[in-house]
CSV table of C-alpha atoms and ligand atoms in Angstrom, one decimal:
chain,number,residue,atom,x,y,z
A,1,MET,CA,91.3,101.6,122.9
A,2,ILE,CA,92.4,104.7,121.9
A,3,THR,CA,90.9,107.8,123.3
A,4,PRO,CA,88.7,109.7,121.1
A,5,HIS,CA,89.3,113.5,119.9
A,6,GLY,CA,88.6,115.8,123.1
A,7,GLY,CA,87.9,112.7,125.5
A,8,LYS,CA,84.8,111.7,125.2
A,9,LEU,CA,83.1,109.6,122.8
A,10,VAL,CA,79.5,111.7,122.0
A,11,ASN,CA,76.6,110.3,121.5
A,12,ARG,CA,73.1,111.8,120.4
A,13,ILE,CA,71.3,109.2,119.7
A,14,ALA,CA,68.1,109.6,121.0
A,15,THR,CA,67.8,106.3,123.8
A,16,ASP,CA,64.0,103.9,122.4
A,17,ALA,CA,62.5,105.6,125.2
A,18,ASP,CA,63.3,109.3,124.3
A,19,ARG,CA,62.8,108.4,120.9
A,20,GLU,CA,59.6,108.2,120.9
A,21,ARG,CA,58.9,111.1,123.4
A,22,LEU,CA,60.6,113.7,121.1
A,23,LEU,CA,58.8,112.4,117.7
A,24,GLN,CA,55.6,113.6,119.2
A,25,GLN,CA,56.6,116.5,120.4
A,26,SER,CA,58.5,116.6,116.7
A,27,ALA,CA,54.3,117.1,115.4
A,28,THR,CA,54.4,120.5,116.9
A,29,LEU,CA,57.6,122.1,116.1
A,30,GLN,CA,58.8,124.1,113.1
A,31,SER,CA,60.8,122.0,110.7
A,32,ILE,CA,64.5,122.6,109.0
A,33,THR,CA,65.3,121.0,105.6
A,34,LEU,CA,68.7,119.7,105.7
A,35,ASN,CA,71.1,118.5,102.0
A,36,SER,CA,72.2,115.6,101.8
A,37,TRP,CA,75.5,117.3,103.1
A,38,SER,CA,74.2,118.5,106.7
A,39,LEU,CA,71.7,115.7,107.2
A,40,SER,CA,75.8,113.2,107.3
A,41,ASP,CA,77.0,115.8,109.6
A,42,LEU,CA,74.3,115.4,111.5
A,43,GLN,CA,74.4,111.4,111.3
A,44,LEU,CA,78.0,111.7,112.1
A,45,ILE,CA,78.3,114.3,115.2
A,46,ALA,CA,75.1,111.9,117.0
A,47,ASN,CA,77.2,108.9,116.3
A,48,GLY,CA,80.7,110.1,118.1
A,49,ALA,CA,82.7,110.6,114.6
A,50,PHE,CA,83.0,114.2,114.9
A,51,SER,CA,83.4,114.4,119.4
A,52,PRO,CA,84.0,116.4,120.7
A,53,LEU,CA,81.7,118.3,118.7
A,54,THR,CA,77.6,118.1,120.2
A,55,GLY,CA,76.1,120.2,117.5
A,56,PHE,CA,76.7,122.1,114.4
A,57,MET,CA,78.8,125.2,115.4
A,58,GLY,CA,78.3,128.2,117.1
A,59,GLN,CA,80.4,131.1,115.9
A,60,LYS,CA,83.4,131.5,118.3
A,61,ASP,CA,84.3,127.9,117.0
A,62,TYR,CA,83.2,128.7,113.2
A,63,LEU,CA,86.2,131.7,113.2
A,64,SER,CA,88.6,129.7,115.3
A,65,VAL,CA,88.7,127.1,113.3
A,66,LEU,CA,88.6,129.0,110.4
A,67,LYS,CA,91.7,130.8,111.8
A,68,ASP,CA,93.5,128.8,113.9
A,69,LEU,CA,92.6,125.1,113.3
A,70,ARG,CA,90.8,124.8,116.5
A,71,LEU,CA,87.9,125.2,118.5
A,72,SER,CA,87.4,127.6,121.0
A,73,ASP,CA,88.7,125.4,124.0
A,74,GLY,CA,92.3,124.4,121.3
A,75,THR,CA,91.1,121.2,120.2
A,76,ILE,CA,92.8,121.0,116.9
A,77,TRP,CA,90.0,120.7,114.3
A,78,SER,CA,89.6,122.0,111.0
A,79,LEU,CA,86.6,121.9,108.6
A,80,PRO,CA,83.6,124.2,109.9
A,81,ILE,CA,80.7,121.9,110.3
A,82,THR,CA,77.4,124.2,110.0
A,83,LEU,CA,74.1,124.1,109.3
A,84,PRO,CA,73.3,126.6,106.5
A,85,VAL,CA,69.5,128.4,106.2
A,86,SER,CA,68.6,131.5,104.2
A,87,LYS,CA,67.6,135.0,106.0
A,88,ASP,CA,63.9,134.3,105.0
A,89,LYS,CA,64.0,130.9,107.2
A,90,LYS,CA,66.3,132.6,110.3
A,91,ASN,CA,63.4,135.2,110.2
A,92,THR,CA,61.4,132.2,111.3
A,93,LEU,CA,63.5,130.9,114.0
A,94,SER,CA,63.9,132.4,117.6
A,95,LEU,CA,66.9,131.5,120.4
A,96,GLY,CA,65.6,128.4,122.2
A,97,GLU,CA,63.9,127.2,119.7
A,98,THR,CA,63.6,123.5,118.9
A,99,VAL,CA,63.2,122.7,115.1
A,100,ASN,CA,62.9,119.5,113.1
A,101,LEU,CA,65.9,118.6,110.7
A,102,LYS,CA,64.6,116.7,108.1
A,103,GLY,CA,65.8,115.2,105.2
A,104,GLU,CA,65.2,116.4,101.7
A,105,ASP,CA,62.8,113.5,101.5
A,106,GLY,CA,60.7,115.0,103.7
A,107,ASN,CA,61.3,112.6,106.8
A,108,ILE,CA,62.3,114.0,110.3
A,109,TYR,CA,65.8,113.0,111.1
A,110,GLY,CA,66.7,115.1,113.9
A,111,LEU,CA,65.8,118.1,116.8
A,112,MET,CA,68.1,120.8,117.6
A,113,LEU,CA,67.9,123.6,119.4
A,114,ILE,CA,68.8,126.8,118.1
A,115,GLU,CA,71.0,128.7,120.5
A,116,GLU,CA,72.5,131.3,118.0
A,117,MET,CA,72.0,132.7,114.3
A,118,TYR,CA,75.2,133.9,112.6
A,119,GLU,CA,75.8,135.4,109.4
A,120,TYR,CA,79.2,134.9,108.0
A,121,SER,CA,81.4,135.5,104.8
A,122,LYS,CA,81.3,132.9,101.8
A,123,GLU,CA,84.6,134.3,100.2
A,124,ALA,CA,86.6,134.4,103.8
A,125,GLU,CA,85.2,130.5,104.3
A,126,ALA,CA,86.2,129.7,100.8
A,127,LEU,CA,90.0,131.6,101.2
A,128,PHE,CA,89.9,129.6,104.7
A,129,VAL,CA,89.4,126.7,104.0
A,130,TYR,CA,90.2,125.5,100.4
A,131,LYS,CA,93.2,128.6,99.6
A,132,THR,CA,90.8,129.7,96.1
A,133,LEU,CA,87.6,131.7,95.2
A,134,ASP,CA,87.9,129.8,91.9
A,135,GLN,CA,85.0,129.8,91.0
A,136,LYS,CA,85.5,126.3,89.3
A,137,HIS,CA,87.0,124.3,92.6
A,138,PRO,CA,84.0,122.0,94.3
A,139,GLY,CA,84.7,123.0,97.3
A,140,VAL,CA,84.5,126.3,96.8
A,141,ILE,CA,81.4,125.6,94.5
A,142,LYS,CA,79.4,124.6,96.9
A,143,THR,CA,80.2,127.5,99.6
A,144,PHE,CA,79.0,129.9,97.1
A,145,GLU,CA,75.4,128.1,96.6
A,146,LYS,CA,74.9,127.8,100.4
A,147,GLU,CA,71.8,130.0,102.4
A,148,GLU,CA,73.5,132.6,104.4
A,149,VAL,CA,72.9,132.5,107.6
A,150,TYR,CA,74.4,129.4,110.1
A,151,LEU,CA,72.2,127.8,112.7
A,152,ALA,CA,74.1,126.4,115.6
A,153,GLY,CA,73.1,124.3,118.5
A,154,PRO,CA,72.9,121.2,119.9
A,155,ILE,CA,71.4,117.7,117.6
A,156,THR,CA,69.7,114.8,118.9
A,157,LEU,CA,69.5,112.0,116.0
A,158,LEU,CA,66.3,110.2,115.6
A,159,ASN,CA,66.4,108.3,112.8
A,160,GLN,CA,69.2,107.4,110.9
A,161,PRO,CA,69.7,107.5,107.1
A,162,LEU,CA,69.8,104.6,105.3
A,163,THR,CA,72.2,104.7,103.1
A,164,PHE,CA,74.7,101.9,102.5
A,165,SER,CA,73.4,100.4,106.5
A,166,GLU,CA,74.2,96.8,105.8
A,167,ASP,CA,78.3,98.4,105.4
A,168,TYR,CA,78.1,101.3,107.8
A,169,LYS,CA,79.1,101.0,111.8
A,170,THR,CA,79.2,104.0,114.0
A,171,PRO,CA,82.2,104.6,116.1
A,172,PHE,CA,80.9,102.8,118.6
A,173,GLU,CA,80.4,99.2,117.3
A,174,LEU,CA,83.7,99.5,115.4
A,175,ARG,CA,85.6,100.2,118.7
A,176,LYS,CA,83.7,97.0,119.4
A,177,ILE,CA,84.6,94.6,116.4
A,178,PHE,CA,88.5,95.7,117.1
A,179,GLN,CA,88.2,94.6,121.1
A,180,GLU,CA,86.4,91.8,119.8
A,181,LEU,CA,89.0,91.4,117.2
A,182,GLY,CA,91.7,91.8,119.2
A,183,TRP,CA,93.3,94.5,117.3
A,184,GLU,CA,95.5,97.3,119.1
A,185,THR,CA,96.5,99.1,116.6
A,186,ILE,CA,94.5,100.4,113.6
A,187,VAL,CA,95.4,102.2,110.1
A,188,ALA,CA,92.7,103.4,108.2
A,189,PHE,CA,92.4,104.6,105.0
A,190,GLN,CA,90.5,107.3,103.9
A,191,THR,CA,89.3,107.2,100.1
A,192,ARG,CA,86.7,108.2,97.2
A,193,ASN,CA,87.9,105.7,94.7
A,194,PRO,CA,88.8,102.6,92.9
A,195,ILE,CA,91.7,100.6,95.0
A,196,HIS,CA,93.9,100.5,92.3
A,197,ARG,CA,97.4,99.7,93.3
A,198,ALA,CA,99.1,102.4,94.3
A,199,HIS,CA,96.6,102.5,97.3
A,200,GLU,CA,96.3,98.8,97.6
A,201,TYR,CA,100.5,99.4,98.4
A,202,LEU,CA,100.3,101.7,101.0
A,203,GLN,CA,98.1,99.6,102.7
A,204,LYS,CA,99.6,96.9,103.3
A,205,THR,CA,102.8,98.3,103.7
A,206,ALA,CA,101.2,100.3,106.4
A,207,LEU,CA,99.7,96.6,107.4
A,208,GLU,CA,103.1,95.6,108.0
A,209,ASN,CA,103.2,97.2,110.9
A,210,VAL,CA,99.8,97.5,112.8
A,211,ASP,CA,97.6,94.8,113.9
A,212,GLY,CA,94.4,95.5,111.2
A,213,LEU,CA,93.3,97.8,108.3
A,214,LEU,CA,90.6,99.5,108.4
A,215,ILE,CA,88.8,100.6,104.4
A,216,HIS,CA,86.8,103.4,105.0
A,217,PRO,CA,85.8,104.7,102.0
A,218,LEU,CA,84.1,108.0,101.7
A,219,VAL,CA,80.4,108.0,100.7
A,220,GLY,CA,78.4,111.1,101.5
A,221,ASP,CA,78.7,113.5,98.4
A,222,THR,CA,80.8,113.9,96.0
A,223,LYS,CA,81.5,115.4,92.9
A,224,LYS,CA,79.5,114.4,89.4
A,225,ASP,CA,82.3,112.3,88.1
A,226,ASP,CA,83.5,110.7,90.5
A,227,ILE,CA,82.4,107.0,90.4
A,228,PRO,CA,79.7,106.1,92.1
A,229,ALA,CA,80.2,105.0,95.3
A,230,ASN,CA,77.0,101.7,94.9
A,231,ILE,CA,79.6,100.9,92.5
A,232,ARG,CA,82.8,101.5,94.5
A,233,MET,CA,81.5,99.1,96.6
A,234,LYS,CA,81.2,96.1,95.0
A,235,SER,CA,84.8,96.7,93.6
A,236,TYR,CA,86.2,96.9,97.1
A,237,LYS,CA,84.7,93.8,97.9
A,238,ALA,CA,86.1,91.9,95.0
A,239,LEU,CA,88.9,92.6,95.3
A,240,MET,CA,89.1,91.7,99.1
A,241,GLN,CA,87.7,88.8,98.0
A,242,GLU,CA,90.8,87.9,96.3
A,243,TYR,CA,93.4,90.2,97.5
A,244,TYR,CA,93.4,90.6,101.1
A,245,PRO,CA,93.4,88.2,104.5
A,246,LYS,CA,89.9,88.5,105.7
A,247,ASP,CA,91.1,88.2,109.1
A,248,ARG,CA,93.5,91.7,109.4
A,249,VAL,CA,90.8,93.7,107.0
A,250,PHE,CA,87.9,95.4,108.0
A,251,LEU,CA,85.4,97.5,105.4
A,252,SER,CA,83.4,100.0,106.5
A,253,VAL,CA,81.8,103.4,104.8
A,254,PHE,CA,82.2,106.8,105.4
A,255,PRO,CA,79.2,108.5,105.2
A,256,ALA,CA,80.9,112.3,104.9
A,257,ALA,CA,80.5,114.8,102.0
A,258,MET,CA,83.8,114.9,100.3
A,259,ARG,CA,84.8,118.6,100.8
A,260,TYR,CA,88.4,118.5,98.5
A,261,ALA,CA,89.6,120.9,100.7
A,262,GLY,CA,93.3,119.2,100.4
A,263,PRO,CA,95.5,119.7,103.9
A,264,ARG,CA,92.5,120.4,106.0
A,265,GLU,CA,90.3,117.8,105.0
A,266,ALA,CA,93.3,115.5,106.1
A,267,VAL,CA,93.6,116.5,109.4
A,268,PHE,CA,89.6,116.0,109.8
A,269,HIS,CA,89.7,112.7,108.0
A,270,ALA,CA,92.8,111.6,110.1
A,271,ILE,CA,91.0,112.9,113.6
A,272,VAL,CA,87.0,111.4,112.4
A,273,ARG,CA,89.5,107.4,112.4
A,274,LYS,CA,90.5,108.2,116.0
A,275,ASN,CA,87.2,108.5,117.1
A,276,PHE,CA,86.3,105.6,115.0
A,277,GLY,CA,88.9,103.7,117.0
A,278,CYS,CA,91.9,104.2,114.2
A,279,THR,CA,95.5,104.9,115.8
A,280,HIS,CA,97.2,105.1,112.5
A,281,PHE,CA,96.0,107.0,109.3
A,282,ILE,CA,97.5,107.2,105.6
A,283,VAL,CA,98.2,110.5,104.0
A,284,GLY,CA,100.0,109.7,100.7
A,285,ARG,CA,99.8,112.3,97.6
A,286,ASP,CA,97.9,115.2,97.2
A,287,HIS,CA,95.3,113.8,99.6
A,288,ALA,CA,91.8,114.7,99.5
A,289,GLY,CA,92.8,117.3,96.5
A,290,VAL,CA,91.8,118.5,93.5
A,291,GLY,CA,92.9,119.9,90.3
A,292,ASP,CA,96.2,121.4,90.6
A,293,TYR,CA,95.0,124.1,94.1
A,294,TYR,CA,97.2,122.3,96.6
A,295,GLY,CA,100.7,121.3,96.3
A,296,THR,CA,101.5,117.5,96.2
A,297,TYR,CA,102.1,117.0,99.6
A,298,GLU,CA,100.6,119.7,101.5
A,299,SER,CA,98.3,117.1,102.8
A,300,GLN,CA,101.1,115.7,104.9
A,301,GLU,CA,103.2,118.5,105.6
A,302,ILE,CA,100.0,120.5,107.5
A,303,PHE,CA,100.2,117.9,110.5
A,304,ASN,CA,103.8,119.4,111.2
A,305,GLN,CA,101.9,122.1,113.3
A,306,PHE,CA,100.4,119.9,115.8
A,307,ARG,CA,102.1,118.4,118.5
A,308,LYS,CA,101.8,114.2,118.5
A,309,ASP,CA,100.3,113.7,121.7
A,310,GLU,CA,97.2,116.4,121.2
A,311,LEU,CA,96.7,115.0,117.5
A,312,GLY,CA,96.3,111.4,119.0
A,313,ILE,CA,96.5,109.1,116.1
A,314,GLU,CA,99.5,109.0,114.1
A,315,ILE,CA,99.8,109.5,110.5
A,316,LEU,CA,101.8,107.6,108.1
A,317,LYS,CA,103.5,109.3,104.7
A,318,PHE,CA,103.6,107.8,102.0
A,319,GLU,CA,104.9,109.2,98.6
A,320,HIS,CA,103.9,108.7,95.1
A,321,ALA,CA,103.1,105.3,94.6
A,322,PHE,CA,103.6,103.6,91.7
A,323,TYR,CA,104.8,100.1,89.7
A,324,CYS,CA,108.1,100.3,87.8
A,325,THR,CA,108.9,97.7,84.8
A,326,LYS,CA,112.6,98.0,86.4
A,327,CYS,CA,111.3,96.6,89.5
A,328,SER,CA,108.7,94.6,88.7
A,329,CYS,CA,107.4,95.8,91.8
A,330,MET,CA,104.9,98.6,93.5
A,331,ALA,CA,107.3,101.5,94.6
A,332,THR,CA,107.9,104.9,95.8
A,333,SER,CA,111.0,107.8,94.5
A,334,LYS,CA,112.2,106.4,97.8
A,335,THR,CA,112.7,102.7,97.3
A,336,CYS,CA,113.0,102.6,93.2
A,337,PRO,CA,116.1,104.6,92.4
A,338,HIS,CA,114.6,104.0,87.9
A,339,PRO,CA,113.7,107.0,86.3
A,340,VAL,CA,109.5,108.0,85.0
A,341,GLU,CA,109.8,106.1,82.0
A,342,ASN,CA,109.4,103.0,83.4
A,343,HIS,CA,106.7,104.0,86.6
A,344,ILE,CA,103.4,103.1,85.2
A,345,HIS,CA,101.1,105.8,86.8
A,346,LEU,CA,97.5,106.7,85.1
A,347,SER,CA,95.8,109.8,86.7
A,348,GLY,CA,92.0,109.5,87.6
A,349,THR,CA,91.4,110.9,85.0
A,350,LYS,CA,92.7,108.9,82.3
A,351,VAL,CA,91.5,105.5,84.6
A,352,ARG,CA,87.6,106.9,83.9
A,353,ALA,CA,88.4,108.0,80.1
A,354,MET,CA,89.5,104.5,79.2
A,355,LEU,CA,87.1,102.5,81.5
A,356,ARG,CA,84.2,104.1,79.7
A,357,SER,CA,85.2,103.8,76.0
A,358,GLY,CA,86.3,100.5,76.8
A,359,GLN,CA,89.6,100.3,77.5
A,360,PHE,CA,91.4,98.1,80.4
A,361,PRO,CA,93.9,100.3,82.3
A,362,PRO,CA,97.0,97.7,82.5
A,363,LYS,CA,97.1,95.1,85.3
A,364,GLU,CA,100.2,97.1,87.0
A,365,PHE,CA,97.8,99.8,87.5
A,366,SER,CA,94.7,98.4,89.0
A,367,ARG,CA,93.6,94.8,89.7
A,368,PRO,CA,91.5,93.0,86.5
A,369,GLU,CA,88.5,91.8,88.9
A,370,VAL,CA,88.2,95.7,89.8
A,371,VAL,CA,88.6,97.3,86.4
A,372,THR,CA,86.4,93.7,84.9
A,373,ILE,CA,83.2,95.7,88.1
A,374,LEU,CA,84.1,99.3,87.1
A,375,MET,CA,83.8,98.6,83.6
A,376,LYS,CA,81.0,96.5,83.7
A,377,GLU,CA,78.5,98.7,86.4
A,378,LEU,CA,79.5,102.4,84.5
A,379,ASN,CA,78.7,101.4,81.3
A,380,GLN,CA,74.8,100.2,82.5
A,381,ASN,CA,74.6,103.2,84.8
A,382,GLU,CA,75.0,105.2,81.2
A,383,LYS,CA,73.4,103.1,79.5
A,384,SER,CA,70.5,104.0,82.6
A,385,ASP,CA,71.2,107.8,82.3
A,386,ILE,CA,70.3,107.9,78.6
B,1,LIG,P1,90.9,111.2,98.6
B,1,LIG,O1,90.9,112.1,97.5
B,1,LIG,O2,90.5,110.8,100.0
B,1,LIG,O3,92.6,111.5,99.1
B,1,LIG,P2,91.8,109.2,96.6
B,1,LIG,O4,91.5,108.0,96.5
B,1,LIG,O5,92.6,110.2,96.1
B,1,LIG,O6,91.4,109.5,97.9
B,1,LIG,O7,93.6,108.8,97.9
B,1,LIG,C1,93.1,108.0,99.0
B,1,LIG,C2,94.6,108.1,99.8
B,1,LIG,O8,95.9,107.2,98.7
B,1,LIG,C3,95.6,109.2,100.2
B,1,LIG,O9,96.2,109.4,101.3
B,1,LIG,C4,96.3,109.4,98.7
B,1,LIG,O10,96.4,110.7,99.5
B,1,LIG,C5,97.0,108.3,98.7
B,1,LIG,N1,97.1,108.2,97.3
B,1,LIG,C6,96.4,108.0,96.5
B,1,LIG,N2,97.3,107.7,95.2
B,1,LIG,C7,98.1,107.8,95.3
B,1,LIG,C8,100.1,107.4,94.4
B,1,LIG,N3,99.6,107.3,93.5
B,1,LIG,N4,101.4,107.4,95.9
B,1,LIG,C9,100.4,107.7,96.6
B,1,LIG,N5,99.5,107.5,97.4
B,1,LIG,C10,98.0,108.0,96.6
């Protein structure tokens, strides 16, 4: 099994015995309410997906991540994992205090020992992480909506957030499953979209060289116009049923929030998949990008600055993939000599517009089983929205 990032898989989930005791203690503690983004961070720190992090980041790590893409001890880490609170809230808290971490539903999900409270610059964070201050960038919008002070310290998870629980596996669980399946090399595929033919091409091309494929869709917060995760999950299952070998592919959810941070998020996505036991990670065109903020292959180029051994997971880079009507198959510019007029590729925006207006995208772009589900579910959703 691949070594987790930083050497050891973190486990901050309270054991049954501790949990009862800690829950009783929690009645006397102050509470902080986490939004869905921070709650998913809490879950992923606790289950070891964010190893070697054991809590929300202190200032030294935070600044080091922004400036150097590394934790202060030199371990590669590309995105801040922080817990914002208001200045007013901060004034009620003390260093050394343990607080309840509640969800917006009022339930207690965990505890945190407050080791640090620090202010930060939203401008600097946005520029380092997203490379822009444009208020239209979904990550920048979220940055400027955040409260002003970061709390830092180790966490303990007392209750699992329950979204998609039947398809959720912790890094420990996935590593065990891979072992039982006898897979030594596993390629992970990150997506926040339905799986179209280009995605399938990348996955299956990669699978030719490894033992297994982990389809690991992100199901945490995404921007409003992305296709909701519950609908995507139905489409992934239908696709796998018809087109994927059952003993070579595993589907499990990745409950993180989408940052749309392009290159920095690609590094984060890769490291986290290493913690889930994967040895290879697919990075295609404009990975985790949005609009035109990042170059088409910037999310691949960012990996060039790291040594292979310190990254640990192997990055499989793919050119822009499309269906070529002359080749009569999926291809990239590396394998197809024909001009773009022969290439069938649709943007996500175009596909969403087609689906919503009842137009079937071509089967060379998306499998009909996927389109049927998306169209039905999206139309039902819209009706229920009215
Ligand atoms: P994300 O926003 O997380 O990158 P996507 O669903 O847009 O999610 O993409 C999933 C993966 O597939 C990413 O690695 C992306 O670079 C890659 N990808 C998507 N479409 C294409 C394409 N047409 N050609 C090559 N790679 C692609």
